[in-house]
CSV table of N, CA and C in Angstrom, one decimal:
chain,number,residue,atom,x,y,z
B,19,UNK,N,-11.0,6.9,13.9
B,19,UNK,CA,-10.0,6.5,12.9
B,19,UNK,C,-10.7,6.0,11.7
B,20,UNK,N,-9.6,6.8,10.2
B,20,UNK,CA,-10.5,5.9,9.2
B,20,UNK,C,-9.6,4.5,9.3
B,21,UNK,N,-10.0,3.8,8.5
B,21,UNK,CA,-9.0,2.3,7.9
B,21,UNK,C,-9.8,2.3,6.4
B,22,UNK,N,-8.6,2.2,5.7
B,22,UNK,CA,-8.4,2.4,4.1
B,22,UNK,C,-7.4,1.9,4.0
B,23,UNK,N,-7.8,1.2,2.7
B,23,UNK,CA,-6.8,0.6,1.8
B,23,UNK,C,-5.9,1.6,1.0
B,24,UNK,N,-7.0,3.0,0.7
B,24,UNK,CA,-6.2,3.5,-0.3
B,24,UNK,C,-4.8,4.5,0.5
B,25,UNK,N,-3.8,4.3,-0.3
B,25,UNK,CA,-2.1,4.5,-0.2
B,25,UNK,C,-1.7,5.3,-0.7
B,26,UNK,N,-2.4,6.8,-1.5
B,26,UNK,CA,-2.0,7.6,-1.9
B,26,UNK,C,-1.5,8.9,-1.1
B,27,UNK,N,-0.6,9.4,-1.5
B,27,UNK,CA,0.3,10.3,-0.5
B,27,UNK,C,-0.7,11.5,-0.1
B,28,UNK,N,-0.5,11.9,0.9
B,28,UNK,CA,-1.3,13.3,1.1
B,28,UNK,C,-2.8,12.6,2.1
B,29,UNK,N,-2.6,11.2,2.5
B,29,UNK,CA,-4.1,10.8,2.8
B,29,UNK,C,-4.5,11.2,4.1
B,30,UNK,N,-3.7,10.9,5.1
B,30,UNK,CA,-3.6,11.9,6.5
B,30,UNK,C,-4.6,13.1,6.4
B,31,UNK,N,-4.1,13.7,5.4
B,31,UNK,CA,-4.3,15.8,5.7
B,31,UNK,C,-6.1,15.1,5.3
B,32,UNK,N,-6.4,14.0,3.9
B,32,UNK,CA,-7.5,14.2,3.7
B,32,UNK,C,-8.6,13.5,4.6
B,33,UNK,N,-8.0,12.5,5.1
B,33,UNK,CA,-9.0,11.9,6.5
B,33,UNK,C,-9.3,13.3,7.7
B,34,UNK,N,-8.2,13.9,8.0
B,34,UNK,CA,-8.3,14.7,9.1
B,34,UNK,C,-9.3,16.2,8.3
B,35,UNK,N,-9.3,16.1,6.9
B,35,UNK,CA,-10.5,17.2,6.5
B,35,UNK,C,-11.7,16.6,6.9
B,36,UNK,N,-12.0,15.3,6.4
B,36,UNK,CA,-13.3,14.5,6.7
B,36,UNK,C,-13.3,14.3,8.3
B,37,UNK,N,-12.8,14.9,9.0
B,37,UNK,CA,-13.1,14.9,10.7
B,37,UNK,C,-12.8,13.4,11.2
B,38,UNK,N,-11.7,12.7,10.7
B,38,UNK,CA,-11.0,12.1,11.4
B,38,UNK,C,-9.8,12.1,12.3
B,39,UNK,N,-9.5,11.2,13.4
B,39,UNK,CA,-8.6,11.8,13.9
B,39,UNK,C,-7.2,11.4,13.4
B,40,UNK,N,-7.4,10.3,12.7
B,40,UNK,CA,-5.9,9.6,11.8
B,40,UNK,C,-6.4,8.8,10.9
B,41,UNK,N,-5.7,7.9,10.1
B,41,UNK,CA,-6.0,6.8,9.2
B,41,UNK,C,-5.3,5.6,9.4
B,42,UNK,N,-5.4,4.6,9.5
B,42,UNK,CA,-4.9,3.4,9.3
B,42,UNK,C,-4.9,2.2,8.1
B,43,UNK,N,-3.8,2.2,7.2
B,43,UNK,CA,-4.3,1.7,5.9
B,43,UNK,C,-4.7,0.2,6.4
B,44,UNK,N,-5.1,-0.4,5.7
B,44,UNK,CA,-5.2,-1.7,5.4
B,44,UNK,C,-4.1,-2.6,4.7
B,45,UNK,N,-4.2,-3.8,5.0
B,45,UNK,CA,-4.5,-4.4,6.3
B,45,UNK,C,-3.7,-3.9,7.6
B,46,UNK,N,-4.1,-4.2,8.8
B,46,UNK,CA,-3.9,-3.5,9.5
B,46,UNK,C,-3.4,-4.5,10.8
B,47,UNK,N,-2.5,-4.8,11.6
B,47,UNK,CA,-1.6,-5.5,12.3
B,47,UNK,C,-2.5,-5.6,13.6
B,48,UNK,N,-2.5,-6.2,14.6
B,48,UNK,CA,-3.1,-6.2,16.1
B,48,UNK,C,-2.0,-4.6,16.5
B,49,UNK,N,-0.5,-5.0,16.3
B,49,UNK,CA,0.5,-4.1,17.1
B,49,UNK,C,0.6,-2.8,16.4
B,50,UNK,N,0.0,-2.8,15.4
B,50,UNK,CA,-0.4,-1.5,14.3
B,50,UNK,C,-1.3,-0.4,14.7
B,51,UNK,N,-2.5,-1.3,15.5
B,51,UNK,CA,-3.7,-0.9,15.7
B,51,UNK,C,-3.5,-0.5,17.4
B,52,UNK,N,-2.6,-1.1,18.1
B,52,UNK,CA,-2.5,-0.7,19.5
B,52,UNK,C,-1.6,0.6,19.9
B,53,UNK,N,-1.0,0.5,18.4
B,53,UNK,CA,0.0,1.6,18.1
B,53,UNK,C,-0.8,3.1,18.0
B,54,UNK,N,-1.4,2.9,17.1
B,54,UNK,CA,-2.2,3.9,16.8
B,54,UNK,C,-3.2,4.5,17.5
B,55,UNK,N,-3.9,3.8,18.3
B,55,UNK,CA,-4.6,3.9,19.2
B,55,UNK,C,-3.8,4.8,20.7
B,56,UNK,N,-2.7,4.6,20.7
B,56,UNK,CA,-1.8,4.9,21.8
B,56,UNK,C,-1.7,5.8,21.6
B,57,UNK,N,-1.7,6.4,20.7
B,57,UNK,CA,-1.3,8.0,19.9
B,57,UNK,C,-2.5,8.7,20.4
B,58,UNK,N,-3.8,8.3,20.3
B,58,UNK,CA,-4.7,9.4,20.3
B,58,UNK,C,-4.9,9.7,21.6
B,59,UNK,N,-5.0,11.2,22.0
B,59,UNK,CA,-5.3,11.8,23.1
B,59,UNK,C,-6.9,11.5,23.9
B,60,UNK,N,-7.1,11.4,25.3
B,60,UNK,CA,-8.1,10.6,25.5
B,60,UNK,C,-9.1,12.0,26.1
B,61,UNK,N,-8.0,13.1,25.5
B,61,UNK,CA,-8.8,14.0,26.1
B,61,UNK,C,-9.6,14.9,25.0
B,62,UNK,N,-10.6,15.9,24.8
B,62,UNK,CA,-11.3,16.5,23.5
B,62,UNK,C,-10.5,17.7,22.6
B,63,UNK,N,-9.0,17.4,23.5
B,63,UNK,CA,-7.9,18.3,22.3
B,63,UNK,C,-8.3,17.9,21.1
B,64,UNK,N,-9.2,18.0,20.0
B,64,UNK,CA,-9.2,17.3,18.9
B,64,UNK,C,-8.0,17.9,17.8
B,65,UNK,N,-7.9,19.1,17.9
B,65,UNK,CA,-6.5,20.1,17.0
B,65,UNK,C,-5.2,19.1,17.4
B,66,UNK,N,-5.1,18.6,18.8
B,66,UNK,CA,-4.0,18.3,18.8
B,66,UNK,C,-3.4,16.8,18.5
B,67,UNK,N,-4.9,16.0,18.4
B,67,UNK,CA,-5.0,14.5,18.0
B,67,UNK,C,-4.5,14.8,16.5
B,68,UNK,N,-5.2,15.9,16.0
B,68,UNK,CA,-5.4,15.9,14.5
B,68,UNK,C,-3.8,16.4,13.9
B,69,UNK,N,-3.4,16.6,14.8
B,69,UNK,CA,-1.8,17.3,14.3
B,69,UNK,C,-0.8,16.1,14.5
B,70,UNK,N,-0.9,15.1,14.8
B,70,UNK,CA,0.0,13.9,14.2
B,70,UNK,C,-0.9,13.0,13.6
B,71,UNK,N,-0.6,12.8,12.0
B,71,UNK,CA,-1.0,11.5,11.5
B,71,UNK,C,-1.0,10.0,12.5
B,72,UNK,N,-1.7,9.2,12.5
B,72,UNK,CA,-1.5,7.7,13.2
B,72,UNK,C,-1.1,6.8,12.3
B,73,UNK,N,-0.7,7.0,11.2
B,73,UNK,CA,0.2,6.0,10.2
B,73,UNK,C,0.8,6.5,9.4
B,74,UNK,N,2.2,6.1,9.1
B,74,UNK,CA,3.0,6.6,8.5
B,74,UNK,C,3.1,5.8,7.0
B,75,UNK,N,3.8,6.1,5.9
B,75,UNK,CA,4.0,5.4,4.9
B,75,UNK,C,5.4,4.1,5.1
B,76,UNK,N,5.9,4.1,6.1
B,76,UNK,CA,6.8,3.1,6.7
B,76,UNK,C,6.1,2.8,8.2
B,77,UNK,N,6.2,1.0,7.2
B,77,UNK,CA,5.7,-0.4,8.6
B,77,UNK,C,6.9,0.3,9.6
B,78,UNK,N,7.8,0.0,9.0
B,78,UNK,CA,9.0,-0.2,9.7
B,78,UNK,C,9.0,0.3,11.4
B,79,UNK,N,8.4,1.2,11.4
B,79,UNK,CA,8.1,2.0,12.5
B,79,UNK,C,7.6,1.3,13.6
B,80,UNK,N,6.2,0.8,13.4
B,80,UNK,CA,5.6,0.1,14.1
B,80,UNK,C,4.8,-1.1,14.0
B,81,UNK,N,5.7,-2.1,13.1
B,81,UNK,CA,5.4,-3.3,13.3
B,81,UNK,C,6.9,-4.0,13.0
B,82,UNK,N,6.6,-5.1,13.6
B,82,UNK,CA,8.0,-5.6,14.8
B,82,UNK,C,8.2,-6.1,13.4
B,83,UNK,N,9.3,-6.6,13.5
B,83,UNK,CA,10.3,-7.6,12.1
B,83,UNK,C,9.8,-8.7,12.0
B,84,UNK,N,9.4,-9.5,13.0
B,84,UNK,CA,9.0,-10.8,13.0
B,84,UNK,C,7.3,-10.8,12.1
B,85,UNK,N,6.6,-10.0,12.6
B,85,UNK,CA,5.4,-9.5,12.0
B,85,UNK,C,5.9,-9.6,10.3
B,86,UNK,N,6.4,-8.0,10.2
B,86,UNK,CA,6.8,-8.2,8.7
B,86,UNK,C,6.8,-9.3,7.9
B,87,UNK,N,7.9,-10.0,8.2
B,87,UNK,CA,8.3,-11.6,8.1
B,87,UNK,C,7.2,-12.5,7.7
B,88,UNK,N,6.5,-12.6,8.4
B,88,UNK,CA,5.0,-13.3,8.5
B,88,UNK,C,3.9,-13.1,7.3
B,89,UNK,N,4.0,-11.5,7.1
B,89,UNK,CA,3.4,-10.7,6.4
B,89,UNK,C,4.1,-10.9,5.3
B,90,UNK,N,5.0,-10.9,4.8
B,90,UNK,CA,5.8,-11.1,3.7
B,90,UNK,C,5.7,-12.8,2.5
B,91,UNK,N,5.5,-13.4,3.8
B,91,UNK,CA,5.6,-15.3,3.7
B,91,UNK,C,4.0,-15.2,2.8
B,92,UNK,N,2.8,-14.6,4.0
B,92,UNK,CA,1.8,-14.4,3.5
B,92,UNK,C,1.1,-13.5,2.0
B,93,UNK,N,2.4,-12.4,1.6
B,93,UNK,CA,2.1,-11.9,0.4
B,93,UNK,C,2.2,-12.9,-0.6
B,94,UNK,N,3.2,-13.2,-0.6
B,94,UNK,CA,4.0,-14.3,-1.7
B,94,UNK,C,3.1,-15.8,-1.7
B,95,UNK,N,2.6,-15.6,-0.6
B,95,UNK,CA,1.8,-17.0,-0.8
B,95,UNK,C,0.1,-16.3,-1.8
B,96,UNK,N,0.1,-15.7,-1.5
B,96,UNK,CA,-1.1,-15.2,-2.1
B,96,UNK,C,-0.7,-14.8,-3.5
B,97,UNK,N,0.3,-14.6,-3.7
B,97,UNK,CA,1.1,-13.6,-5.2
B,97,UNK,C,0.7,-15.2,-5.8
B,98,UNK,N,1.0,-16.1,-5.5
B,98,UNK,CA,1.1,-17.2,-6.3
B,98,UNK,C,-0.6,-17.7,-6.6
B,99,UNK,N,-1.6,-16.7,-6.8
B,99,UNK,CA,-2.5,-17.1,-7.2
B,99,UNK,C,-2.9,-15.2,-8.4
B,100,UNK,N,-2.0,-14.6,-7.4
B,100,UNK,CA,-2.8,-12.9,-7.8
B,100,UNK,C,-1.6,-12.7,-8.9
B,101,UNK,N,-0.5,-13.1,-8.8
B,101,UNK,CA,0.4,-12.8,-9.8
B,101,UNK,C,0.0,-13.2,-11.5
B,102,UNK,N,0.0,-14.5,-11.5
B,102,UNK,CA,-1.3,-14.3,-12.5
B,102,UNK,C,-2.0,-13.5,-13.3
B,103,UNK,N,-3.1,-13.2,-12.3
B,103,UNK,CA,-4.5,-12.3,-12.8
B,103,UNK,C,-3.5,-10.9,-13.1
B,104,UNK,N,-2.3,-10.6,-12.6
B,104,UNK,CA,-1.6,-9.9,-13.0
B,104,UNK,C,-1.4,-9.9,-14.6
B,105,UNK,N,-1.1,-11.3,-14.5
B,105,UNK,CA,-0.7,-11.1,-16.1
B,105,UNK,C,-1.7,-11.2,-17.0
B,106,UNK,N,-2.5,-11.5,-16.6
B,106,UNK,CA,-4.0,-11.9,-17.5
B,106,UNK,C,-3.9,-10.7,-17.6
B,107,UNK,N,-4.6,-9.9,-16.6
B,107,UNK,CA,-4.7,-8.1,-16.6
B,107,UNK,C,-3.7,-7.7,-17.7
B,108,UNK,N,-2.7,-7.2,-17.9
B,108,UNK,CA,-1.6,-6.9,-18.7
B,108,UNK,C,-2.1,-7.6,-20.3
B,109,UNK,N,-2.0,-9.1,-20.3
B,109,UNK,CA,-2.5,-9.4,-21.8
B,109,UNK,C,-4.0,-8.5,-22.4
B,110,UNK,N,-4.9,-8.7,-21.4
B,110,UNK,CA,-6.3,-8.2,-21.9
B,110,UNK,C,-5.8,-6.7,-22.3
B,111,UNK,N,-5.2,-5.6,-21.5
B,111,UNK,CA,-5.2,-4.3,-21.5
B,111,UNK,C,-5.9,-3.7,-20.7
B,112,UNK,N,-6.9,-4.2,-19.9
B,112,UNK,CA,-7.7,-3.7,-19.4
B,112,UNK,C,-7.1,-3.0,-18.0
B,113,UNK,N,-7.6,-1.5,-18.0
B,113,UNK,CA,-7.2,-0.5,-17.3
B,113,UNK,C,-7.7,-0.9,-16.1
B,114,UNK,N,-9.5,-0.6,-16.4
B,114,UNK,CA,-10.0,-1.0,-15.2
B,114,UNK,C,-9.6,-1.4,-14.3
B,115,UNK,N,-9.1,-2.7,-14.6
B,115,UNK,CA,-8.9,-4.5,-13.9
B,115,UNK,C,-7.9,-3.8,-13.3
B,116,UNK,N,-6.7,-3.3,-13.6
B,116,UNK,CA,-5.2,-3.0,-13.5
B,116,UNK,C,-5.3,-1.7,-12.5
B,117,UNK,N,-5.9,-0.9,-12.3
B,117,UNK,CA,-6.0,-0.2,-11.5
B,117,UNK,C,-6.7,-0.4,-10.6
B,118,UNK,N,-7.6,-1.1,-10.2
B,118,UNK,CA,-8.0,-2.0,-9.1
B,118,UNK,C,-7.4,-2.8,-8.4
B,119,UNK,N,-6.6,-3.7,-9.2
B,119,UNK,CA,-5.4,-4.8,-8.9
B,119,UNK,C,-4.3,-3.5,-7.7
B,120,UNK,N,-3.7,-2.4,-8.8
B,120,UNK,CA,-3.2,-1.9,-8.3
B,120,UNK,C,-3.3,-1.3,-6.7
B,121,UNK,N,-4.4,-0.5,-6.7
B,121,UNK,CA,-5.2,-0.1,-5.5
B,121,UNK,C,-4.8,-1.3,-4.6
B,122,UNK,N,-5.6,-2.2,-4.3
B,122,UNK,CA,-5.8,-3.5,-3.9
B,122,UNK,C,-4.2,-3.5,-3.1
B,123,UNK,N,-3.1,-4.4,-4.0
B,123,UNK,CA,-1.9,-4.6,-3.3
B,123,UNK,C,-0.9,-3.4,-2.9
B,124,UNK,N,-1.3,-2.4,-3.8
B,124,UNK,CA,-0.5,-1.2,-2.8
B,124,UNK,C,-0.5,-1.3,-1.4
B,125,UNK,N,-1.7,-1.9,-0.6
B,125,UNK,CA,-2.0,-1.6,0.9
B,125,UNK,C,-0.8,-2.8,1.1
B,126,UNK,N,-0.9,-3.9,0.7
B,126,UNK,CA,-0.1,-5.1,1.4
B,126,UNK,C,1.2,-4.9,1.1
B,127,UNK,N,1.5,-4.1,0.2
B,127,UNK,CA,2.8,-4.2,0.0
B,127,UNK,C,3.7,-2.9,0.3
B,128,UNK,N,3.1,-2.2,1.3
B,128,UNK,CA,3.0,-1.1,1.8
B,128,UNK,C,3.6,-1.8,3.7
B,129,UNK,N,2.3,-2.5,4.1
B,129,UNK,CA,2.9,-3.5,5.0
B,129,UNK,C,4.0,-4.0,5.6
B,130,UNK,N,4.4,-4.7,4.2
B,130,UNK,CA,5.8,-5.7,4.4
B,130,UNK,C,7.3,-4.2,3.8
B,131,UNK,N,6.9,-3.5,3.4
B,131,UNK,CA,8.2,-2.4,3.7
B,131,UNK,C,8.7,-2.6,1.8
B,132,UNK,N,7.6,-2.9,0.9
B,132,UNK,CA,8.1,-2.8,-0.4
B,132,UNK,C,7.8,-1.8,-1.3
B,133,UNK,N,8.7,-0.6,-0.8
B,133,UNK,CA,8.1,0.8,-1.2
B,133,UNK,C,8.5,0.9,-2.6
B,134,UNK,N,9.2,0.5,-3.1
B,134,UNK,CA,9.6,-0.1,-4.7
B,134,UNK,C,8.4,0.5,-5.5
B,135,UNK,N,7.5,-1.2,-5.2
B,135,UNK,CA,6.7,-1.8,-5.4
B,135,UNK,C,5.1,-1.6,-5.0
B,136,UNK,N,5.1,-0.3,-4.2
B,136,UNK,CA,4.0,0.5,-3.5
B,136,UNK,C,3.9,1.6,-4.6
B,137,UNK,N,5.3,2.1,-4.7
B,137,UNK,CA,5.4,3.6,-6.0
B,137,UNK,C,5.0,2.9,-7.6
B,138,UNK,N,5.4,1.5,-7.8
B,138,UNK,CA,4.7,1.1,-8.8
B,138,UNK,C,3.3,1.6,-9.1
B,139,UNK,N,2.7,0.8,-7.5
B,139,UNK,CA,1.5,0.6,-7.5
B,139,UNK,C,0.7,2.0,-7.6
B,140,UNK,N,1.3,2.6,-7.3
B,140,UNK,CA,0.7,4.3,-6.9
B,140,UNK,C,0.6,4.6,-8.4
B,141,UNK,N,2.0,4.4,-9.3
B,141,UNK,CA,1.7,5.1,-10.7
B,141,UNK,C,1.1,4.7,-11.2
B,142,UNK,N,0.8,3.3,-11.6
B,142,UNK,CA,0.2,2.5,-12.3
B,142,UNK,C,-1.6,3.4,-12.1
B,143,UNK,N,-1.7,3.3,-10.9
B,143,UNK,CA,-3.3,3.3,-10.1
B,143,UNK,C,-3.2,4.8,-11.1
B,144,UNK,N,-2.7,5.8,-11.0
B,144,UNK,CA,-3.1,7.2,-11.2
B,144,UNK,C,-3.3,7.2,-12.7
B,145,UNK,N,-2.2,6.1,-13.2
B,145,UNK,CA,-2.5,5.7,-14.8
B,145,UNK,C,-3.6,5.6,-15.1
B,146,UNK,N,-3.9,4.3,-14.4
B,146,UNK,CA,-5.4,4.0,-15.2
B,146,UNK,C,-6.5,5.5,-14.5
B,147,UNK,N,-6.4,5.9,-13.4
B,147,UNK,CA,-7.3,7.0,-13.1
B,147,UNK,C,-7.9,8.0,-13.9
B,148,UNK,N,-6.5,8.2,-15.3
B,148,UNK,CA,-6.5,9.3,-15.7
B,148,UNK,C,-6.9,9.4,-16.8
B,149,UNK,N,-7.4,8.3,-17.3
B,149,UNK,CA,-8.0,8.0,-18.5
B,149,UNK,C,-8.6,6.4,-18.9
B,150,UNK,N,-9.3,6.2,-19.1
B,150,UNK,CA,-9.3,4.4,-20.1
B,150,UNK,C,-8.9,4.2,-20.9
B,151,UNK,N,-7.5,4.7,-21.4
B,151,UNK,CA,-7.0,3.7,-22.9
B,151,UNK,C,-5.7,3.6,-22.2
B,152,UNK,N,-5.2,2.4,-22.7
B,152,UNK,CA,-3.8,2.0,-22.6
B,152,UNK,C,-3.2,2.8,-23.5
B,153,UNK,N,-2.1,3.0,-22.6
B,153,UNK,CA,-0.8,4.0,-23.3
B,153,UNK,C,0.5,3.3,-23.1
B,154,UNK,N,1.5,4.1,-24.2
B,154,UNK,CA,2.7,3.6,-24.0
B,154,UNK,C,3.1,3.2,-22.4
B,155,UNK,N,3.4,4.7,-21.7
B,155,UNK,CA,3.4,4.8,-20.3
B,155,UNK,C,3.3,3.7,-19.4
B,156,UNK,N,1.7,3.8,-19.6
B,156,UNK,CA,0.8,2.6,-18.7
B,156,UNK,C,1.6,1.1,-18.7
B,157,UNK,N,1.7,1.0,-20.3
B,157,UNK,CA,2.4,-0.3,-20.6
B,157,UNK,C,3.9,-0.3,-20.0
B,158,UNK,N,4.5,0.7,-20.2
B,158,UNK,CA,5.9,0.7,-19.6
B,158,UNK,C,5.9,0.1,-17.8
B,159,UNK,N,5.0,1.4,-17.4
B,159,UNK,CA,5.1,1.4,-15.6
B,159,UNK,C,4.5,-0.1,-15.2
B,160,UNK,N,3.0,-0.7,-16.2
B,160,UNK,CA,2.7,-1.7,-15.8
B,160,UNK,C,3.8,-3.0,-15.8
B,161,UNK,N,4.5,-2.7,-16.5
B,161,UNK,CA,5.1,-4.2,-16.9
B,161,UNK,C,6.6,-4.0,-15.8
B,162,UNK,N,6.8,-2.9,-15.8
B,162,UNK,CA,7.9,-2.6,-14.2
B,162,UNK,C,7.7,-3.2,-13.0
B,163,UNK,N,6.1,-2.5,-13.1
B,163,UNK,CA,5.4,-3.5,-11.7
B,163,UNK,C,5.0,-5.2,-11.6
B,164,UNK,N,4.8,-5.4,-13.4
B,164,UNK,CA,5.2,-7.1,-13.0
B,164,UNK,C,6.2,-7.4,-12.6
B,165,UNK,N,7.3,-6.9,-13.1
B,165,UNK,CA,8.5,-7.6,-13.1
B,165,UNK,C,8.8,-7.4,-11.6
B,166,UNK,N,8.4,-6.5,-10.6
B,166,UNK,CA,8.8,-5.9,-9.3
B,166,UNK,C,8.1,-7.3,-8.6
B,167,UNK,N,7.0,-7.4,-9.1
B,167,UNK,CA,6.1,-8.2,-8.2
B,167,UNK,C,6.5,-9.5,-8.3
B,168,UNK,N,6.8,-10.1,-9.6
B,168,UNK,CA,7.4,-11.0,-10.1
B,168,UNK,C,8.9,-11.6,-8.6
B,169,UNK,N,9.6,-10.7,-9.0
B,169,UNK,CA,11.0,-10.4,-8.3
B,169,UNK,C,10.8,-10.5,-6.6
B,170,UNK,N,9.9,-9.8,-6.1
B,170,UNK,CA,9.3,-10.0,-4.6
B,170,UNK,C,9.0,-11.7,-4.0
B,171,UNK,N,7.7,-12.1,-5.6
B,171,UNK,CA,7.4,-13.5,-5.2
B,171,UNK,C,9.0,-14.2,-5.3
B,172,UNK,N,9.7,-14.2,-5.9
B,172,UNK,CA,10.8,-15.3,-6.4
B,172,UNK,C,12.0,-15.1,-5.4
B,173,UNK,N,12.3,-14.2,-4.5
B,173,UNK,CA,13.5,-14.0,-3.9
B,173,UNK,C,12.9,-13.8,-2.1
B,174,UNK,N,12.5,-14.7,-1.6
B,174,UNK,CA,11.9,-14.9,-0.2
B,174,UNK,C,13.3,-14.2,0.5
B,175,UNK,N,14.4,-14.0,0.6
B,175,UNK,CA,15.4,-13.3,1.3
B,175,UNK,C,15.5,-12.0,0.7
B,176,UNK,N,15.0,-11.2,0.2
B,176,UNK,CA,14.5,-10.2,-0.3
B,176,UNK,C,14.9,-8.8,0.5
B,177,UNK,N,15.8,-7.9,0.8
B,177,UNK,CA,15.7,-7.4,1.8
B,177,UNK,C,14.8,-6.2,1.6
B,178,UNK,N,14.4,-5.7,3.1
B,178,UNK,CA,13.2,-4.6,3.1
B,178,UNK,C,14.1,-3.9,2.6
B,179,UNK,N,13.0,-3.0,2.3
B,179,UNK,CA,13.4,-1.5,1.8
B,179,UNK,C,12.6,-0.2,2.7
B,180,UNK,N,13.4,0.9,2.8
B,180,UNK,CA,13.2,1.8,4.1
B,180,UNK,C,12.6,2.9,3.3
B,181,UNK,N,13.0,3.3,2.3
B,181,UNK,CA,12.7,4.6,1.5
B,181,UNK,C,11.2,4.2,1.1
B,182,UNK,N,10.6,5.7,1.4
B,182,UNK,CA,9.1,5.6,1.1
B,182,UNK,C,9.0,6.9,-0.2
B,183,UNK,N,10.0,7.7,-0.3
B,183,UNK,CA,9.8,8.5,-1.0
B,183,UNK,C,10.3,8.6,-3.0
């Protein structure tokens, strides 16, 4: 198995090119990891390991609500130091920083079921990928994603969200 943070769609097909047998993003649960582990065949079918991904783009699947919950308490506790460097990132302009940032919480916010806020993260990341200057765009999608993230930290009854697409 790989374990990656990165959350970009399509990642499955490209772990199982690199001769893996699934991927598991980051961070990754005890019941996530027993999950996934259950899945793999213990026999050298490797075609047939490699024909089901081992993580999906929804927690929801397999990690329990109470987990989430935990995982959720613990984003927001952290947002209240990273939300910030959020905005710092945003004043400077700097791409770099902001597609790193992005990378970075996509995986956690992927976790707790905030697909929103994961598709932010995804555009934002391909933004800065695709060039180094700030653009209208960038500025648009980035400042969606504060206000998403913003909105996450401030509303602790927040309900999941199921759509990954």
């Amino acid at each position: 198995f790989a374990f990656s943070a990165v959350t970009h769609a399509g990642q499955a097909s490209d772990w199982h090119a690199r001769g893996f047998d699934g991927y598991i993003a980051k961070p990754v649960s005890l019941a996530e990891l027993e999950h996934a582990l259950h899945g793999v065949s213990l026999q050298p079918d490797v075609d047939a390991a490699r024909s089901t991904p081992a993580s999906s783009d929804s927690p929801a699947d397999i990690v329990p609500a109470a987990d989430r919950e935990r995982y959720r308490a613990l984003l927001r506790e952290h947002l209240q130091t990273d939300e910030p460097k959020l905005a710092g990132i945003l004043l400077s302009r700097n791409t770099q920083a902001l597609g790193q940032w992005a990378h970075r919480c996509a995986g956690a916010f992927l976790i707790v079921g905030a697909t929103t806020i994961v598709k932010l993260c995804r555009a934002v990341e391909r933004l800065c990928d695709d060039g180094n200057e700030w653009s209208p765009l960038l500025e648009t999608e980035a400042g969606a994603l504060q206000a998403a993230v913003h909105d996450f930290r401030a509303s602790p009854d927040q309900p999941e969200e199921t759509s990954t697409t």
